[in-house]
């Protein structure tokens, strides 16, 4: 089923072989409620605890491809959720930090990720808008919830030359790639409309 999902993602335009390999490796069904297990490898989002969702695999792959994670980079994920995207990131890079504001999901991902061998550097219970200034700068920042605007704290924590992928908007979001080109300058690109649960302050 995972191989079939990978082929679907190829047909939808995902070309990064490292991303496709990670999607083909991570057991998505183990990051979902058991009632949805039989549907785990459909290219759909599904509800998880705390009124949140596990993202559609295409969205996970699309964001990961835009992010261009390399081994040895510091990566910050905002919105751990049940840990599926986090697991994918740990296969792409080995210094992954993740923040989750829903305590139920934080507890779940803290148990599940190490149990399955996906060892993030640190999973933090807290507000994603603040980032992790004590660990910054980050080479890559991935936001997995819809932000009404780009948080300044996250921009400040992005390394020069670093990339941030963040969905920006209220009801629907524009997938936005931000590249920090100097201490005070950023380039922005928009990569289509998506729909995410809101990023809460």
Short mmCIF file of N, CA and C in Angstrom, two decimals, residues 18-103:
data_model
loop_
_atom_site.label_atom_id
_atom_site.label_comp_id
_atom_site.label_asym_id
_atom_site.label_seq_id
_atom_site.Cartn_x
_atom_site.Cartn_y
_atom_site.Cartn_z
N UNK A 18 14.36 11.35 -2.18
CA UNK A 18 14.51 11.20 -0.73
C UNK A 18 13.16 11.32 -0.03
N UNK A 19 12.35 12.26 -0.48
CA UNK A 19 11.00 12.43 0.09
C UNK A 19 10.15 11.20 -0.21
N UNK A 20 10.17 10.74 -1.44
CA UNK A 20 9.38 9.56 -1.81
C UNK A 20 9.83 8.33 -1.02
N UNK A 21 11.13 8.19 -0.82
CA UNK A 21 11.63 7.06 -0.02
C UNK A 21 11.14 7.14 1.41
N UNK A 22 11.14 8.35 1.99
CA UNK A 22 10.66 8.52 3.36
C UNK A 22 9.18 8.20 3.48
N UNK A 23 8.38 8.68 2.52
CA UNK A 23 6.94 8.38 2.52
C UNK A 23 6.72 6.87 2.37
N UNK A 24 7.56 6.24 1.59
CA UNK A 24 7.44 4.80 1.39
C UNK A 24 7.93 3.97 2.55
N UNK A 25 8.60 4.61 3.50
CA UNK A 25 9.16 3.90 4.65
C UNK A 25 8.31 4.06 5.91
N UNK A 26 7.80 5.26 6.16
CA UNK A 26 7.11 5.55 7.42
C UNK A 26 5.73 4.86 7.45
N UNK A 27 5.44 4.09 8.49
CA UNK A 27 4.14 3.41 8.61
C UNK A 27 3.05 4.37 9.07
N UNK A 28 2.41 5.05 8.12
CA UNK A 28 1.43 6.09 8.45
C UNK A 28 0.31 5.55 9.35
N UNK A 29 -0.06 4.28 9.17
CA UNK A 29 -1.17 3.74 9.94
C UNK A 29 -0.90 3.73 11.44
N UNK A 30 0.37 3.77 11.83
CA UNK A 30 0.72 3.78 13.25
C UNK A 30 0.68 5.18 13.86
N UNK A 31 0.35 6.18 13.06
CA UNK A 31 0.21 7.55 13.56
C UNK A 31 -1.25 8.00 13.50
N UNK A 32 -2.17 7.03 13.32
CA UNK A 32 -3.59 7.34 13.17
C UNK A 32 -4.41 6.52 14.15
N UNK A 33 -5.63 6.97 14.38
CA UNK A 33 -6.58 6.20 15.16
C UNK A 33 -6.82 4.86 14.47
N UNK A 34 -6.92 3.80 15.26
CA UNK A 34 -7.05 2.45 14.69
C UNK A 34 -8.29 2.32 13.81
N UNK A 35 -9.30 3.15 14.03
CA UNK A 35 -10.51 3.10 13.22
C UNK A 35 -10.29 3.51 11.77
N UNK A 36 -9.17 4.22 11.52
CA UNK A 36 -8.87 4.68 10.16
C UNK A 36 -7.72 3.88 9.52
N UNK A 37 -7.21 2.87 10.22
CA UNK A 37 -6.01 2.17 9.74
C UNK A 37 -6.15 1.64 8.33
N UNK A 38 -7.32 1.11 7.99
CA UNK A 38 -7.49 0.51 6.67
C UNK A 38 -7.46 1.56 5.56
N UNK A 39 -7.58 2.83 5.92
CA UNK A 39 -7.56 3.92 4.94
C UNK A 39 -6.24 4.70 4.98
N UNK A 40 -5.26 4.21 5.75
CA UNK A 40 -4.07 5.00 6.06
C UNK A 40 -3.27 5.40 4.83
N UNK A 41 -3.31 4.59 3.77
CA UNK A 41 -2.47 4.89 2.61
C UNK A 41 -3.26 5.47 1.44
N UNK A 42 -4.46 5.93 1.74
CA UNK A 42 -5.17 6.79 0.79
C UNK A 42 -4.56 8.19 0.89
N UNK A 43 -4.60 8.90 -0.20
CA UNK A 43 -4.03 10.24 -0.21
C UNK A 43 -5.05 11.25 0.32
N UNK A 44 -5.36 11.10 1.60
CA UNK A 44 -6.37 11.93 2.25
C UNK A 44 -5.91 12.31 3.65
N UNK A 45 -6.41 13.45 4.13
CA UNK A 45 -6.23 13.82 5.54
C UNK A 45 -7.28 13.10 6.38
N UNK A 46 -6.95 12.82 7.64
CA UNK A 46 -7.90 12.17 8.54
C UNK A 46 -7.84 12.83 9.91
N UNK A 47 -8.95 12.79 10.66
CA UNK A 47 -8.93 13.38 12.00
C UNK A 47 -8.06 12.57 12.96
N UNK A 48 -7.38 13.29 13.85
CA UNK A 48 -6.67 12.66 14.95
C UNK A 48 -7.18 13.34 16.24
N UNK A 49 -6.51 13.12 17.33
CA UNK A 49 -6.96 13.65 18.62
C UNK A 49 -6.94 15.18 18.64
N UNK A 50 -7.62 15.75 19.63
CA UNK A 50 -7.61 17.19 19.91
C UNK A 50 -8.14 18.01 18.74
N UNK A 51 -9.07 17.44 17.96
CA UNK A 51 -9.70 18.12 16.83
C UNK A 51 -8.68 18.58 15.79
N UNK A 52 -7.59 17.84 15.65
CA UNK A 52 -6.57 18.12 14.66
C UNK A 52 -6.66 17.06 13.55
N UNK A 53 -5.78 17.17 12.55
CA UNK A 53 -5.78 16.21 11.45
C UNK A 53 -4.36 15.74 11.16
N UNK A 54 -4.25 14.52 10.63
CA UNK A 54 -3.00 14.07 10.03
C UNK A 54 -3.07 14.49 8.57
N UNK A 55 -2.05 15.19 8.11
CA UNK A 55 -2.10 15.79 6.77
C UNK A 55 -2.18 14.74 5.68
N UNK A 56 -2.76 15.14 4.56
CA UNK A 56 -2.77 14.33 3.35
C UNK A 56 -1.32 14.02 2.96
N UNK A 57 -1.01 12.78 2.57
CA UNK A 57 0.37 12.45 2.19
C UNK A 57 0.94 13.36 1.10
N UNK A 58 0.11 13.77 0.13
CA UNK A 58 0.61 14.69 -0.89
C UNK A 58 1.08 15.99 -0.26
N UNK A 59 0.35 16.50 0.72
CA UNK A 59 0.73 17.74 1.39
C UNK A 59 2.05 17.55 2.13
N UNK A 60 2.19 16.43 2.84
CA UNK A 60 3.44 16.13 3.55
C UNK A 60 4.60 16.09 2.56
N UNK A 61 4.39 15.40 1.44
CA UNK A 61 5.44 15.28 0.44
C UNK A 61 5.75 16.62 -0.21
N UNK A 62 4.72 17.40 -0.51
CA UNK A 62 4.89 18.69 -1.18
C UNK A 62 5.68 19.64 -0.29
N UNK A 63 5.29 19.73 0.98
CA UNK A 63 6.01 20.61 1.91
C UNK A 63 7.45 20.14 2.09
N UNK A 64 7.63 18.84 2.23
CA UNK A 64 8.97 18.30 2.44
C UNK A 64 9.86 18.55 1.23
N UNK A 65 9.29 18.42 0.04
CA UNK A 65 10.06 18.67 -1.19
C UNK A 65 10.47 20.14 -1.28
N UNK A 66 9.56 21.06 -0.95
CA UNK A 66 9.90 22.48 -0.95
C UNK A 66 10.98 22.81 0.07
N UNK A 67 10.96 22.10 1.19
CA UNK A 67 11.89 22.39 2.28
C UNK A 67 13.34 22.05 1.92
N UNK A 68 13.53 20.97 1.14
CA UNK A 68 14.88 20.55 0.71
C UNK A 68 15.82 20.31 1.89
N UNK A 69 15.39 19.43 2.79
CA UNK A 69 16.20 19.12 3.98
C UNK A 69 17.43 18.32 3.58
N UNK A 70 18.57 18.68 4.19
CA UNK A 70 19.81 17.92 4.00
C UNK A 70 20.32 17.44 5.36
N UNK A 71 21.05 16.34 5.33
CA UNK A 71 21.61 15.79 6.56
C UNK A 71 22.50 16.83 7.24
N UNK A 72 22.44 16.87 8.56
CA UNK A 72 23.26 17.78 9.34
C UNK A 72 22.63 19.14 9.59
N UNK A 73 21.48 19.42 8.95
CA UNK A 73 20.83 20.71 9.15
C UNK A 73 19.95 20.71 10.40
N UNK A 74 19.82 21.88 11.02
CA UNK A 74 18.87 22.08 12.11
C UNK A 74 17.50 22.35 11.51
N UNK A 75 16.53 21.51 11.85
CA UNK A 75 15.18 21.61 11.29
C UNK A 75 14.19 21.84 12.43
N UNK A 76 13.32 22.84 12.28
CA UNK A 76 12.26 23.09 13.25
C UNK A 76 10.91 22.83 12.59
N UNK A 77 10.11 22.00 13.24
CA UNK A 77 8.74 21.74 12.78
C UNK A 77 7.78 22.36 13.78
N UNK A 78 6.83 23.12 13.27
CA UNK A 78 5.78 23.70 14.11
C UNK A 78 4.50 22.89 13.89
N UNK A 79 4.09 22.15 14.91
CA UNK A 79 2.91 21.31 14.81
C UNK A 79 3.26 19.85 14.64
N UNK A 80 3.67 19.21 15.73
CA UNK A 80 4.06 17.80 15.68
C UNK A 80 2.89 16.91 15.31
N UNK A 81 1.69 17.26 15.81
CA UNK A 81 0.54 16.39 15.60
C UNK A 81 0.79 15.02 16.18
N UNK A 82 0.43 13.98 15.45
CA UNK A 82 0.68 12.62 15.93
C UNK A 82 2.08 12.15 15.60
N UNK A 83 2.85 12.96 14.85
CA UNK A 83 4.26 12.64 14.60
C UNK A 83 4.59 12.14 13.22
N UNK A 84 3.61 12.05 12.32
CA UNK A 84 3.88 11.48 10.99
C UNK A 84 4.87 12.33 10.19
N UNK A 85 4.59 13.63 10.07
CA UNK A 85 5.51 14.51 9.35
C UNK A 85 6.87 14.55 10.04
N UNK A 86 6.87 14.50 11.37
CA UNK A 86 8.13 14.49 12.12
C UNK A 86 8.97 13.29 11.74
N UNK A 87 8.32 12.12 11.63
CA UNK A 87 9.02 10.90 11.25
C UNK A 87 9.64 11.05 9.86
N UNK A 88 8.89 11.62 8.93
CA UNK A 88 9.42 11.85 7.59
C UNK A 88 10.64 12.77 7.65
N UNK A 89 10.56 13.83 8.44
CA UNK A 89 11.68 14.77 8.55
C UNK A 89 12.91 14.11 9.14
N UNK A 90 12.74 13.20 10.11
CA UNK A 90 13.91 12.55 10.72
C UNK A 90 14.63 11.66 9.71
N UNK A 91 13.91 11.16 8.70
CA UNK A 91 14.57 10.37 7.66
C UNK A 91 15.30 11.25 6.65
N UNK A 92 14.90 12.51 6.57
CA UNK A 92 15.53 13.44 5.64
C UNK A 92 16.71 14.17 6.26
N UNK A 93 16.65 14.42 7.56
CA UNK A 93 17.70 15.14 8.27
C UNK A 93 17.79 14.63 9.69
N UNK A 94 18.92 14.84 10.35
CA UNK A 94 19.12 14.19 11.65
C UNK A 94 19.09 15.13 12.84
N UNK A 95 18.68 16.39 12.65
CA UNK A 95 18.59 17.33 13.77
C UNK A 95 17.22 17.98 13.74
N UNK A 96 16.18 17.23 14.08
CA UNK A 96 14.81 17.70 13.97
C UNK A 96 14.26 18.06 15.35
N UNK A 97 13.77 19.29 15.47
CA UNK A 97 13.09 19.76 16.67
C UNK A 97 11.63 20.02 16.29
N UNK A 98 10.71 19.70 17.20
CA UNK A 98 9.30 19.87 16.87
C UNK A 98 8.54 20.42 18.08
N UNK A 99 7.55 21.27 17.79
CA UNK A 99 6.75 21.91 18.85
C UNK A 99 5.28 21.54 18.64
N UNK A 100 4.61 21.15 19.72
CA UNK A 100 3.19 20.82 19.67
C UNK A 100 2.47 21.48 20.84
N UNK A 101 1.38 22.19 20.55
CA UNK A 101 0.67 22.92 21.62
C UNK A 101 -0.48 22.12 22.22
N UNK A 102 -0.92 21.03 21.58
CA UNK A 102 -1.98 20.20 22.14
C UNK A 102 -1.34 19.11 23.00
N UNK A 103 -1.63 19.14 24.30
CA UNK A 103 -0.91 18.25 25.22
C UNK A 103 -1.16 16.78 24.92
#
